[in-house]
Amino acid sequence: MRITSALIDPALLDLPWHVPLEDWPADHLVALPQGISRHVVRFVKLNDVVYAMKETRERIAEKEYDLLRALERIDFPAVQAVAIATDRQTLAGEPLETVLVTRHLQFSLPYRALFSRVLRPDTMNRLLDALAALVVRMHLTGFSWGDCSLSNTLFRRDAGAFAAYLVDAETGNLYPKLSEGQRSEDIEILRLNIFGECLDLQAAELLHESIDPEKVVDDIVGRYERLWHEVTYEQEVARDARHHIERRIRRLNEMGFDVAEVSMSTVDDGYRVRPKVVDAGYHTRRLMRLTGLDAEENQARQLLNDLDTYRAESALTDEQQAAHRWLTEVFEPVVRAVPPALRRKLEPQEIFSQIIQHKWLLSERAGRDVGMAPAVQSYLTEVLVNKPDEQAVLGVDADELSV
């Protein structure tokens, strides 16, 4: 047996690689919600880290491993490739398939897990927005998925919204740029896969009666097309209204997309403008640059808003100095105020984001700024203590994610 690994975890060597994955003993496994898969998939916990194991052919495993590593290098939202175990054999010398090892995304669930639940309209909207944004970002990157589905997409909280992640890249390909034909084909595969999964759930009486498969698919594609148009369309601007160019760039930044360059040409009455939108994650990167905190896009936007407010109130002109003081005087004290028993409820960045929102609600009711300390105490005793343990390996309740 041979292991090629991107991360050094010696505990991987202790796993029963000589046994087919479907027969691995229960004491090595953990139960987590998962979508349907054409391969055998199991979850294993080693040293407080959960890994997903997928048994497949060596060539397919190597391709997916390389693709996931490439996506990681460009900071694309996908699961992290950890290792490939090849040349496996049983004790009797029979060959076994290769196993691809990826790191399980904490605080996440597959999209398929929610479609048998009662979803509030705003929850469904946030889920579909996140999926559409993932596919737009994927196509801007030059990645053709070839197998987008409810089972192959994970979601997790992002400051009141959801962030979507790619979890299966074996059918994908990364190009310098996608053609319109490649992009259209990918969307058609998305449409067929998600519609088929919804019908599958419906036939098994697992799809909630409020969910119409055809409407869901049309909604996802519609959201994708609107977002794709917004980030790529060519705009004509009058000569005396050049500020519209800056306004559009700001709007794209607010949506989480970064602009690498702007292509401009003159026309009779002004300019024809086409921004080159290269990626999502504008706020995430700015927060990382200023504070070193790694957060989802909406979380980063909220934290940056709080940082900018702190900077204005402190009359600090130096952005880096303000960021350092905000981190040590605001963010870290709030995180430390969370009792150890409650820290597995949510990620620190999500807790801080929710406290900001909770403080605003309390201030609205009181008609004045209630202050951070009372807001933190109120959130801990009235809100966080009643939330599920989203980091728990067992007993994840998808219903709780709709609130």
JSON list of C-alpha atoms in Angstrom, two decimals, residues 173-397:
[
{"chain": "A", "resi": 173, "resn": "ASN", "atom": "CA", "xyz": [-11.83, 20.15, -15.84]},
{"chain": "A", "resi": 174, "resn": "LEU", "atom": "CA", "xyz": [-9.91, 23.41, -15.31]},
{"chain": "A", "resi": 175, "resn": "TYR", "atom": "CA", "xyz": [-9.32, 25.61, -18.36]},
{"chain": "A", "resi": 176, "resn": "PRO", "atom": "CA", "xyz": [-7.83, 29.10, -18.85]},
{"chain": "A", "resi": 177, "resn": "LYS", "atom": "CA", "xyz": [-11.34, 30.21, -19.87]},
{"chain": "A", "resi": 178, "resn": "LEU", "atom": "CA", "xyz": [-14.68, 28.50, -20.58]},
{"chain": "A", "resi": 179, "resn": "SER", "atom": "CA", "xyz": [-16.39, 28.87, -23.93]},
{"chain": "A", "resi": 180, "resn": "GLU", "atom": "CA", "xyz": [-20.09, 29.69, -24.09]},
{"chain": "A", "resi": 181, "resn": "GLY", "atom": "CA", "xyz": [-20.70, 26.11, -25.19]},
{"chain": "A", "resi": 182, "resn": "GLN", "atom": "CA", "xyz": [-18.86, 24.65, -22.19]},
{"chain": "A", "resi": 183, "resn": "ARG", "atom": "CA", "xyz": [-20.70, 26.98, -19.82]},
{"chain": "A", "resi": 184, "resn": "SER", "atom": "CA", "xyz": [-24.10, 26.14, -21.34]},
{"chain": "A", "resi": 185, "resn": "GLU", "atom": "CA", "xyz": [-23.38, 22.41, -21.22]},
{"chain": "A", "resi": 186, "resn": "ASP", "atom": "CA", "xyz": [-22.45, 22.66, -17.53]},
{"chain": "A", "resi": 187, "resn": "ILE", "atom": "CA", "xyz": [-25.72, 24.47, -16.76]},
{"chain": "A", "resi": 188, "resn": "GLU", "atom": "CA", "xyz": [-27.72, 21.86, -18.66]},
{"chain": "A", "resi": 189, "resn": "ILE", "atom": "CA", "xyz": [-26.05, 19.08, -16.63]},
{"chain": "A", "resi": 190, "resn": "LEU", "atom": "CA", "xyz": [-26.88, 21.03, -13.45]},
{"chain": "A", "resi": 191, "resn": "ARG", "atom": "CA", "xyz": [-30.51, 21.27, -14.56]},
{"chain": "A", "resi": 192, "resn": "LEU", "atom": "CA", "xyz": [-30.81, 17.55, -15.34]},
{"chain": "A", "resi": 193, "resn": "ASN", "atom": "CA", "xyz": [-28.99, 16.38, -12.18]},
{"chain": "A", "resi": 194, "resn": "ILE", "atom": "CA", "xyz": [-30.91, 18.53, -9.71]},
{"chain": "A", "resi": 195, "resn": "PHE", "atom": "CA", "xyz": [-34.26, 17.84, -11.38]},
{"chain": "A", "resi": 196, "resn": "GLY", "atom": "CA", "xyz": [-33.49, 14.09, -11.35]},
{"chain": "A", "resi": 197, "resn": "GLU", "atom": "CA", "xyz": [-32.47, 14.16, -7.66]},
{"chain": "A", "resi": 198, "resn": "CYS", "atom": "CA", "xyz": [-35.66, 16.02, -6.73]},
{"chain": "A", "resi": 199, "resn": "LEU", "atom": "CA", "xyz": [-37.75, 13.44, -8.60]},
{"chain": "A", "resi": 200, "resn": "ASP", "atom": "CA", "xyz": [-35.78, 10.69, -6.88]},
{"chain": "A", "resi": 201, "resn": "LEU", "atom": "CA", "xyz": [-36.54, 12.18, -3.46]},
{"chain": "A", "resi": 202, "resn": "GLN", "atom": "CA", "xyz": [-40.16, 12.67, -4.48]},
{"chain": "A", "resi": 203, "resn": "ALA", "atom": "CA", "xyz": [-40.54, 9.03, -5.57]},
{"chain": "A", "resi": 204, "resn": "ALA", "atom": "CA", "xyz": [-39.15, 7.90, -2.21]},
{"chain": "A", "resi": 205, "resn": "GLU", "atom": "CA", "xyz": [-41.60, 10.28, -0.47]},
{"chain": "A", "resi": 206, "resn": "LEU", "atom": "CA", "xyz": [-38.63, 12.19, 0.98]},
{"chain": "A", "resi": 207, "resn": "LEU", "atom": "CA", "xyz": [-39.14, 15.47, -0.88]},
{"chain": "A", "resi": 208, "resn": "HIS", "atom": "CA", "xyz": [-41.24, 17.91, 1.08]},
{"chain": "A", "resi": 209, "resn": "GLU", "atom": "CA", "xyz": [-44.60, 18.55, -0.60]},
{"chain": "A", "resi": 210, "resn": "SER", "atom": "CA", "xyz": [-43.96, 22.31, -0.75]},
{"chain": "A", "resi": 211, "resn": "ILE", "atom": "CA", "xyz": [-40.99, 21.82, -3.12]},
{"chain": "A", "resi": 212, "resn": "ASP", "atom": "CA", "xyz": [-41.72, 21.71, -6.87]},
{"chain": "A", "resi": 213, "resn": "PRO", "atom": "CA", "xyz": [-38.74, 20.07, -8.68]},
{"chain": "A", "resi": 214, "resn": "GLU", "atom": "CA", "xyz": [-39.27, 21.96, -11.93]},
{"chain": "A", "resi": 215, "resn": "LYS", "atom": "CA", "xyz": [-39.65, 25.31, -10.15]},
{"chain": "A", "resi": 216, "resn": "VAL", "atom": "CA", "xyz": [-36.50, 24.72, -8.06]},
{"chain": "A", "resi": 217, "resn": "VAL", "atom": "CA", "xyz": [-34.40, 23.96, -11.14]},
{"chain": "A", "resi": 218, "resn": "ASP", "atom": "CA", "xyz": [-35.76, 26.95, -13.09]},
{"chain": "A", "resi": 219, "resn": "ASP", "atom": "CA", "xyz": [-35.12, 29.16, -10.05]},
{"chain": "A", "resi": 220, "resn": "ILE", "atom": "CA", "xyz": [-31.47, 28.07, -9.73]},
{"chain": "A", "resi": 221, "resn": "VAL", "atom": "CA", "xyz": [-30.78, 28.57, -13.44]},
{"chain": "A", "resi": 222, "resn": "GLY", "atom": "CA", "xyz": [-32.57, 31.94, -13.39]},
{"chain": "A", "resi": 223, "resn": "ARG", "atom": "CA", "xyz": [-30.50, 33.15, -10.44]},
{"chain": "A", "resi": 224, "resn": "TYR", "atom": "CA", "xyz": [-27.33, 31.95, -12.13]},
{"chain": "A", "resi": 225, "resn": "GLU", "atom": "CA", "xyz": [-28.11, 33.74, -15.40]},
{"chain": "A", "resi": 226, "resn": "ARG", "atom": "CA", "xyz": [-28.97, 37.02, -13.62]},
{"chain": "A", "resi": 227, "resn": "LEU", "atom": "CA", "xyz": [-25.77, 36.93, -11.57]},
{"chain": "A", "resi": 228, "resn": "TRP", "atom": "CA", "xyz": [-23.66, 35.94, -14.58]},
{"chain": "A", "resi": 229, "resn": "HIS", "atom": "CA", "xyz": [-25.07, 38.89, -16.55]},
{"chain": "A", "resi": 230, "resn": "GLU", "atom": "CA", "xyz": [-24.38, 41.30, -13.67]},
{"chain": "A", "resi": 231, "resn": "VAL", "atom": "CA", "xyz": [-20.71, 40.35, -13.42]},
{"chain": "A", "resi": 232, "resn": "THR", "atom": "CA", "xyz": [-19.99, 40.13, -17.18]},
{"chain": "A", "resi": 233, "resn": "TYR", "atom": "CA", "xyz": [-22.25, 42.50, -19.16]},
{"chain": "A", "resi": 234, "resn": "GLU", "atom": "CA", "xyz": [-20.84, 45.34, -21.29]},
{"chain": "A", "resi": 235, "resn": "GLN", "atom": "CA", "xyz": [-22.06, 48.75, -20.13]},
{"chain": "A", "resi": 236, "resn": "GLU", "atom": "CA", "xyz": [-22.32, 52.02, -22.07]},
{"chain": "A", "resi": 237, "resn": "VAL", "atom": "CA", "xyz": [-21.52, 55.13, -20.03]},
{"chain": "A", "resi": 238, "resn": "ALA", "atom": "CA", "xyz": [-22.00, 58.74, -21.08]},
{"chain": "A", "resi": 239, "resn": "ARG", "atom": "CA", "xyz": [-18.91, 60.96, -21.22]},
{"chain": "A", "resi": 240, "resn": "ASP", "atom": "CA", "xyz": [-20.18, 63.12, -18.35]},
{"chain": "A", "resi": 241, "resn": "ALA", "atom": "CA", "xyz": [-21.19, 60.13, -16.17]},
{"chain": "A", "resi": 242, "resn": "ARG", "atom": "CA", "xyz": [-17.89, 58.35, -15.67]},
{"chain": "A", "resi": 243, "resn": "HIS", "atom": "CA", "xyz": [-18.73, 57.94, -11.99]},
{"chain": "A", "resi": 244, "resn": "HIS", "atom": "CA", "xyz": [-21.09, 55.14, -13.10]},
{"chain": "A", "resi": 245, "resn": "ILE", "atom": "CA", "xyz": [-17.98, 53.03, -13.76]},
{"chain": "A", "resi": 246, "resn": "GLU", "atom": "CA", "xyz": [-16.87, 53.36, -10.15]},
{"chain": "A", "resi": 247, "resn": "ARG", "atom": "CA", "xyz": [-20.44, 52.72, -8.97]},
{"chain": "A", "resi": 248, "resn": "ARG", "atom": "CA", "xyz": [-20.57, 49.43, -10.87]},
{"chain": "A", "resi": 249, "resn": "ILE", "atom": "CA", "xyz": [-17.20, 48.32, -9.47]},
{"chain": "A", "resi": 250, "resn": "ARG", "atom": "CA", "xyz": [-18.43, 49.14, -5.96]},
{"chain": "A", "resi": 251, "resn": "ARG", "atom": "CA", "xyz": [-21.61, 47.15, -6.60]},
{"chain": "A", "resi": 252, "resn": "LEU", "atom": "CA", "xyz": [-19.60, 44.15, -7.76]},
{"chain": "A", "resi": 253, "resn": "ASN", "atom": "CA", "xyz": [-17.37, 44.44, -4.67]},
{"chain": "A", "resi": 254, "resn": "GLU", "atom": "CA", "xyz": [-20.47, 44.51, -2.45]},
{"chain": "A", "resi": 255, "resn": "MET", "atom": "CA", "xyz": [-21.58, 41.26, -4.11]},
{"chain": "A", "resi": 256, "resn": "GLY", "atom": "CA", "xyz": [-18.19, 39.79, -3.14]},
{"chain": "A", "resi": 257, "resn": "PHE", "atom": "CA", "xyz": [-16.54, 39.89, -6.58]},
{"chain": "A", "resi": 258, "resn": "ASP", "atom": "CA", "xyz": [-13.19, 41.48, -7.32]},
{"chain": "A", "resi": 259, "resn": "VAL", "atom": "CA", "xyz": [-12.38, 43.45, -10.48]},
{"chain": "A", "resi": 260, "resn": "ALA", "atom": "CA", "xyz": [-8.92, 42.84, -11.93]},
{"chain": "A", "resi": 261, "resn": "GLU", "atom": "CA", "xyz": [-9.13, 45.36, -14.75]},
{"chain": "A", "resi": 262, "resn": "VAL", "atom": "CA", "xyz": [-11.64, 47.43, -16.73]},
{"chain": "A", "resi": 263, "resn": "SER", "atom": "CA", "xyz": [-11.74, 47.33, -20.52]},
{"chain": "A", "resi": 264, "resn": "MET", "atom": "CA", "xyz": [-12.93, 50.67, -22.01]},
{"chain": "A", "resi": 265, "resn": "SER", "atom": "CA", "xyz": [-13.48, 51.82, -25.58]},
{"chain": "A", "resi": 266, "resn": "THR", "atom": "CA", "xyz": [-14.94, 55.06, -26.92]},
{"chain": "A", "resi": 267, "resn": "VAL", "atom": "CA", "xyz": [-18.32, 55.22, -28.64]},
{"chain": "A", "resi": 268, "resn": "ASP", "atom": "CA", "xyz": [-20.20, 58.21, -30.08]},
{"chain": "A", "resi": 269, "resn": "ASP", "atom": "CA", "xyz": [-21.74, 59.41, -26.83]},
{"chain": "A", "resi": 270, "resn": "GLY", "atom": "CA", "xyz": [-19.28, 58.09, -24.27]},
{"chain": "A", "resi": 271, "resn": "TYR", "atom": "CA", "xyz": [-17.59, 54.86, -23.31]},
{"chain": "A", "resi": 272, "resn": "ARG", "atom": "CA", "xyz": [-18.23, 51.13, -23.57]},
{"chain": "A", "resi": 273, "resn": "VAL", "atom": "CA", "xyz": [-17.09, 49.47, -20.32]},
{"chain": "A", "resi": 274, "resn": "ARG", "atom": "CA", "xyz": [-16.56, 45.81, -19.47]},
{"chain": "A", "resi": 275, "resn": "PRO", "atom": "CA", "xyz": [-15.02, 44.93, -16.08]},
{"chain": "A", "resi": 276, "resn": "LYS", "atom": "CA", "xyz": [-12.96, 41.76, -15.83]},
{"chain": "A", "resi": 277, "resn": "VAL", "atom": "CA", "xyz": [-14.38, 40.02, -12.78]},
{"chain": "A", "resi": 278, "resn": "VAL", "atom": "CA", "xyz": [-11.85, 37.43, -11.78]},
{"chain": "A", "resi": 279, "resn": "ASP", "atom": "CA", "xyz": [-13.06, 35.92, -8.54]},
{"chain": "A", "resi": 280, "resn": "ALA", "atom": "CA", "xyz": [-15.28, 36.17, -5.51]},
{"chain": "A", "resi": 281, "resn": "GLY", "atom": "CA", "xyz": [-13.91, 36.89, -2.09]},
{"chain": "A", "resi": 282, "resn": "TYR", "atom": "CA", "xyz": [-13.19, 40.63, -2.07]},
{"chain": "A", "resi": 283, "resn": "HIS", "atom": "CA", "xyz": [-14.17, 41.06, 1.60]},
{"chain": "A", "resi": 284, "resn": "THR", "atom": "CA", "xyz": [-12.61, 37.75, 2.66]},
{"chain": "A", "resi": 285, "resn": "ARG", "atom": "CA", "xyz": [-9.25, 38.79, 1.24]},
{"chain": "A", "resi": 286, "resn": "ARG", "atom": "CA", "xyz": [-9.41, 42.30, 2.73]},
{"chain": "A", "resi": 287, "resn": "LEU", "atom": "CA", "xyz": [-10.21, 40.90, 6.19]},
{"chain": "A", "resi": 288, "resn": "MET", "atom": "CA", "xyz": [-7.39, 38.36, 5.89]},
{"chain": "A", "resi": 289, "resn": "ARG", "atom": "CA", "xyz": [-4.93, 41.07, 4.81]},
{"chain": "A", "resi": 290, "resn": "LEU", "atom": "CA", "xyz": [-5.87, 43.39, 7.68]},
{"chain": "A", "resi": 291, "resn": "THR", "atom": "CA", "xyz": [-6.42, 40.97, 10.56]},
{"chain": "A", "resi": 292, "resn": "GLY", "atom": "CA", "xyz": [-5.33, 37.47, 9.57]},
{"chain": "A", "resi": 293, "resn": "LEU", "atom": "CA", "xyz": [-8.89, 36.21, 10.18]},
{"chain": "A", "resi": 294, "resn": "ASP", "atom": "CA", "xyz": [-10.22, 33.65, 7.69]},
{"chain": "A", "resi": 295, "resn": "ALA", "atom": "CA", "xyz": [-13.98, 34.10, 7.21]},
{"chain": "A", "resi": 296, "resn": "GLU", "atom": "CA", "xyz": [-16.75, 33.48, 4.72]},
{"chain": "A", "resi": 297, "resn": "GLU", "atom": "CA", "xyz": [-17.62, 36.40, 2.43]},
{"chain": "A", "resi": 298, "resn": "ASN", "atom": "CA", "xyz": [-20.69, 37.70, 4.29]},
{"chain": "A", "resi": 299, "resn": "GLN", "atom": "CA", "xyz": [-19.03, 37.17, 7.65]},
{"chain": "A", "resi": 300, "resn": "ALA", "atom": "CA", "xyz": [-16.02, 39.14, 6.40]},
{"chain": "A", "resi": 301, "resn": "ARG", "atom": "CA", "xyz": [-18.30, 41.94, 5.19]},
{"chain": "A", "resi": 302, "resn": "GLN", "atom": "CA", "xyz": [-19.93, 42.23, 8.62]},
{"chain": "A", "resi": 303, "resn": "LEU", "atom": "CA", "xyz": [-16.62, 42.10, 10.48]},
{"chain": "A", "resi": 304, "resn": "LEU", "atom": "CA", "xyz": [-15.14, 44.74, 8.17]},
{"chain": "A", "resi": 305, "resn": "ASN", "atom": "CA", "xyz": [-18.16, 46.98, 8.70]},
{"chain": "A", "resi": 306, "resn": "ASP", "atom": "CA", "xyz": [-17.62, 46.70, 12.45]},
{"chain": "A", "resi": 307, "resn": "LEU", "atom": "CA", "xyz": [-13.89, 47.36, 12.00]},
{"chain": "A", "resi": 308, "resn": "ASP", "atom": "CA", "xyz": [-14.59, 50.43, 9.83]},
{"chain": "A", "resi": 309, "resn": "THR", "atom": "CA", "xyz": [-17.05, 51.75, 12.43]},
{"chain": "A", "resi": 310, "resn": "TYR", "atom": "CA", "xyz": [-14.47, 51.23, 15.16]},
{"chain": "A", "resi": 311, "resn": "ARG", "atom": "CA", "xyz": [-11.86, 53.02, 13.07]},
{"chain": "A", "resi": 312, "resn": "ALA", "atom": "CA", "xyz": [-14.16, 56.01, 12.50]},
{"chain": "A", "resi": 313, "resn": "GLU", "atom": "CA", "xyz": [-15.13, 56.25, 16.18]},
{"chain": "A", "resi": 314, "resn": "SER", "atom": "CA", "xyz": [-11.47, 55.97, 17.23]},
{"chain": "A", "resi": 315, "resn": "ALA", "atom": "CA", "xyz": [-10.38, 58.63, 14.71]},
{"chain": "A", "resi": 316, "resn": "LEU", "atom": "CA", "xyz": [-7.56, 56.35, 13.52]},
{"chain": "A", "resi": 317, "resn": "THR", "atom": "CA", "xyz": [-6.27, 57.25, 10.08]},
{"chain": "A", "resi": 318, "resn": "ASP", "atom": "CA", "xyz": [-3.98, 54.25, 9.66]},
{"chain": "A", "resi": 319, "resn": "GLU", "atom": "CA", "xyz": [-6.06, 51.27, 8.49]},
{"chain": "A", "resi": 320, "resn": "GLN", "atom": "CA", "xyz": [-3.55, 48.63, 9.61]},
{"chain": "A", "resi": 321, "resn": "GLN", "atom": "CA", "xyz": [-3.23, 50.14, 13.09]},
{"chain": "A", "resi": 322, "resn": "ALA", "atom": "CA", "xyz": [-7.01, 50.33, 13.42]},
{"chain": "A", "resi": 323, "resn": "ALA", "atom": "CA", "xyz": [-7.33, 46.69, 12.35]},
{"chain": "A", "resi": 324, "resn": "HIS", "atom": "CA", "xyz": [-4.79, 45.55, 14.95]},
{"chain": "A", "resi": 325, "resn": "ARG", "atom": "CA", "xyz": [-6.51, 47.46, 17.75]},
{"chain": "A", "resi": 326, "resn": "TRP", "atom": "CA", "xyz": [-9.97, 46.24, 16.69]},
{"chain": "A", "resi": 327, "resn": "LEU", "atom": "CA", "xyz": [-8.71, 42.65, 16.67]},
{"chain": "A", "resi": 328, "resn": "THR", "atom": "CA", "xyz": [-7.20, 42.89, 20.17]},
{"chain": "A", "resi": 329, "resn": "GLU", "atom": "CA", "xyz": [-9.74, 45.21, 21.79]},
{"chain": "A", "resi": 330, "resn": "VAL", "atom": "CA", "xyz": [-13.02, 44.07, 20.20]},
{"chain": "A", "resi": 331, "resn": "PHE", "atom": "CA", "xyz": [-12.96, 40.73, 18.35]},
{"chain": "A", "resi": 332, "resn": "GLU", "atom": "CA", "xyz": [-10.70, 38.67, 20.62]},
{"chain": "A", "resi": 333, "resn": "PRO", "atom": "CA", "xyz": [-12.37, 39.76, 23.92]},
{"chain": "A", "resi": 334, "resn": "VAL", "atom": "CA", "xyz": [-15.78, 38.81, 22.49]},
{"chain": "A", "resi": 335, "resn": "VAL", "atom": "CA", "xyz": [-14.54, 35.38, 21.40]},
{"chain": "A", "resi": 336, "resn": "ARG", "atom": "CA", "xyz": [-12.88, 34.79, 24.80]},
{"chain": "A", "resi": 337, "resn": "ALA", "atom": "CA", "xyz": [-16.16, 35.66, 26.53]},
{"chain": "A", "resi": 338, "resn": "VAL", "atom": "CA", "xyz": [-17.78, 32.53, 25.06]},
{"chain": "A", "resi": 339, "resn": "PRO", "atom": "CA", "xyz": [-17.61, 29.72, 27.65]},
{"chain": "A", "resi": 340, "resn": "PRO", "atom": "CA", "xyz": [-15.64, 26.65, 26.49]},
{"chain": "A", "resi": 341, "resn": "ALA", "atom": "CA", "xyz": [-18.80, 24.51, 26.63]},
{"chain": "A", "resi": 342, "resn": "LEU", "atom": "CA", "xyz": [-20.46, 26.75, 24.00]},
{"chain": "A", "resi": 343, "resn": "ARG", "atom": "CA", "xyz": [-17.54, 27.19, 21.60]},
{"chain": "A", "resi": 344, "resn": "ARG", "atom": "CA", "xyz": [-18.48, 24.13, 19.54]},
{"chain": "A", "resi": 345, "resn": "LYS", "atom": "CA", "xyz": [-21.85, 25.64, 18.71]},
{"chain": "A", "resi": 346, "resn": "LEU", "atom": "CA", "xyz": [-20.59, 27.88, 15.90]},
{"chain": "A", "resi": 347, "resn": "GLU", "atom": "CA", "xyz": [-17.36, 29.15, 14.41]},
{"chain": "A", "resi": 348, "resn": "PRO", "atom": "CA", "xyz": [-15.90, 32.25, 16.16]},
{"chain": "A", "resi": 349, "resn": "GLN", "atom": "CA", "xyz": [-16.44, 34.44, 13.09]},
{"chain": "A", "resi": 350, "resn": "GLU", "atom": "CA", "xyz": [-20.09, 33.36, 12.88]},
{"chain": "A", "resi": 351, "resn": "ILE", "atom": "CA", "xyz": [-20.60, 33.95, 16.62]},
{"chain": "A", "resi": 352, "resn": "PHE", "atom": "CA", "xyz": [-19.17, 37.47, 16.30]},
{"chain": "A", "resi": 353, "resn": "SER", "atom": "CA", "xyz": [-21.36, 38.17, 13.24]},
{"chain": "A", "resi": 354, "resn": "GLN", "atom": "CA", "xyz": [-24.46, 37.03, 15.10]},
{"chain": "A", "resi": 355, "resn": "ILE", "atom": "CA", "xyz": [-23.53, 39.11, 18.15]},
{"chain": "A", "resi": 356, "resn": "ILE", "atom": "CA", "xyz": [-23.27, 42.21, 15.94]},
{"chain": "A", "resi": 357, "resn": "GLN", "atom": "CA", "xyz": [-26.80, 41.51, 14.64]},
{"chain": "A", "resi": 358, "resn": "HIS", "atom": "CA", "xyz": [-28.08, 40.76, 18.15]},
{"chain": "A", "resi": 359, "resn": "LYS", "atom": "CA", "xyz": [-26.61, 44.04, 19.44]},
{"chain": "A", "resi": 360, "resn": "TRP", "atom": "CA", "xyz": [-28.39, 45.93, 16.68]},
{"chain": "A", "resi": 361, "resn": "LEU", "atom": "CA", "xyz": [-31.74, 44.30, 17.55]},
{"chain": "A", "resi": 362, "resn": "LEU", "atom": "CA", "xyz": [-31.32, 45.07, 21.25]},
{"chain": "A", "resi": 363, "resn": "SER", "atom": "CA", "xyz": [-30.38, 48.67, 20.45]},
{"chain": "A", "resi": 364, "resn": "GLU", "atom": "CA", "xyz": [-33.42, 49.05, 18.20]},
{"chain": "A", "resi": 365, "resn": "ARG", "atom": "CA", "xyz": [-35.71, 47.87, 20.98]},
{"chain": "A", "resi": 366, "resn": "ALA", "atom": "CA", "xyz": [-34.05, 50.10, 23.57]},
{"chain": "A", "resi": 367, "resn": "GLY", "atom": "CA", "xyz": [-33.86, 53.12, 21.29]},
{"chain": "A", "resi": 368, "resn": "ARG", "atom": "CA", "xyz": [-30.17, 53.54, 22.11]},
{"chain": "A", "resi": 369, "resn": "ASP", "atom": "CA", "xyz": [-26.83, 51.76, 21.71]},
{"chain": "A", "resi": 370, "resn": "VAL", "atom": "CA", "xyz": [-26.83, 49.07, 24.41]},
{"chain": "A", "resi": 371, "resn": "GLY", "atom": "CA", "xyz": [-23.07, 48.49, 24.17]},
{"chain": "A", "resi": 372, "resn": "MET", "atom": "CA", "xyz": [-21.09, 45.38, 23.28]},
{"chain": "A", "resi": 373, "resn": "ALA", "atom": "CA", "xyz": [-20.75, 43.79, 26.75]},
{"chain": "A", "resi": 374, "resn": "PRO", "atom": "CA", "xyz": [-24.52, 43.59, 27.48]},
{"chain": "A", "resi": 375, "resn": "ALA", "atom": "CA", "xyz": [-25.13, 42.37, 23.93]},
{"chain": "A", "resi": 376, "resn": "VAL", "atom": "CA", "xyz": [-22.56, 39.59, 24.33]},
{"chain": "A", "resi": 377, "resn": "GLN", "atom": "CA", "xyz": [-24.05, 38.44, 27.64]},
{"chain": "A", "resi": 378, "resn": "SER", "atom": "CA", "xyz": [-27.60, 38.53, 26.26]},
{"chain": "A", "resi": 379, "resn": "TYR", "atom": "CA", "xyz": [-26.59, 36.57, 23.14]},
{"chain": "A", "resi": 380, "resn": "LEU", "atom": "CA", "xyz": [-24.79, 33.89, 25.15]},
{"chain": "A", "resi": 381, "resn": "THR", "atom": "CA", "xyz": [-27.63, 33.31, 27.63]},
{"chain": "A", "resi": 382, "resn": "GLU", "atom": "CA", "xyz": [-30.62, 33.80, 25.33]},
{"chain": "A", "resi": 383, "resn": "VAL", "atom": "CA", "xyz": [-29.46, 32.67, 21.88]},
{"chain": "A", "resi": 384, "resn": "LEU", "atom": "CA", "xyz": [-26.24, 30.65, 21.71]},
{"chain": "A", "resi": 385, "resn": "VAL", "atom": "CA", "xyz": [-27.05, 28.31, 24.59]},
{"chain": "A", "resi": 386, "resn": "ASN", "atom": "CA", "xyz": [-30.14, 27.10, 22.68]},
{"chain": "A", "resi": 387, "resn": "LYS", "atom": "CA", "xyz": [-28.37, 26.46, 19.38]},
{"chain": "A", "resi": 388, "resn": "PRO", "atom": "CA", "xyz": [-27.31, 22.95, 18.27]},
{"chain": "A", "resi": 389, "resn": "ASP", "atom": "CA", "xyz": [-23.69, 21.87, 18.38]},
{"chain": "A", "resi": 390, "resn": "GLU", "atom": "CA", "xyz": [-22.84, 22.36, 14.69]},
{"chain": "A", "resi": 391, "resn": "GLN", "atom": "CA", "xyz": [-19.31, 21.05, 15.16]},
{"chain": "A", "resi": 392, "resn": "ALA", "atom": "CA", "xyz": [-20.55, 17.78, 16.61]},
{"chain": "A", "resi": 393, "resn": "VAL", "atom": "CA", "xyz": [-19.75, 14.72, 14.56]},
{"chain": "A", "resi": 394, "resn": "LEU", "atom": "CA", "xyz": [-22.97, 12.96, 15.50]},
{"chain": "A", "resi": 395, "resn": "GLY", "atom": "CA", "xyz": [-26.56, 14.14, 15.72]},
{"chain": "A", "resi": 396, "resn": "VAL", "atom": "CA", "xyz": [-26.47, 17.04, 13.25]},
{"chain": "A", "resi": 397, "resn": "ASP", "atom": "CA", "xyz": [-30.02, 18.34, 12.83]}
]
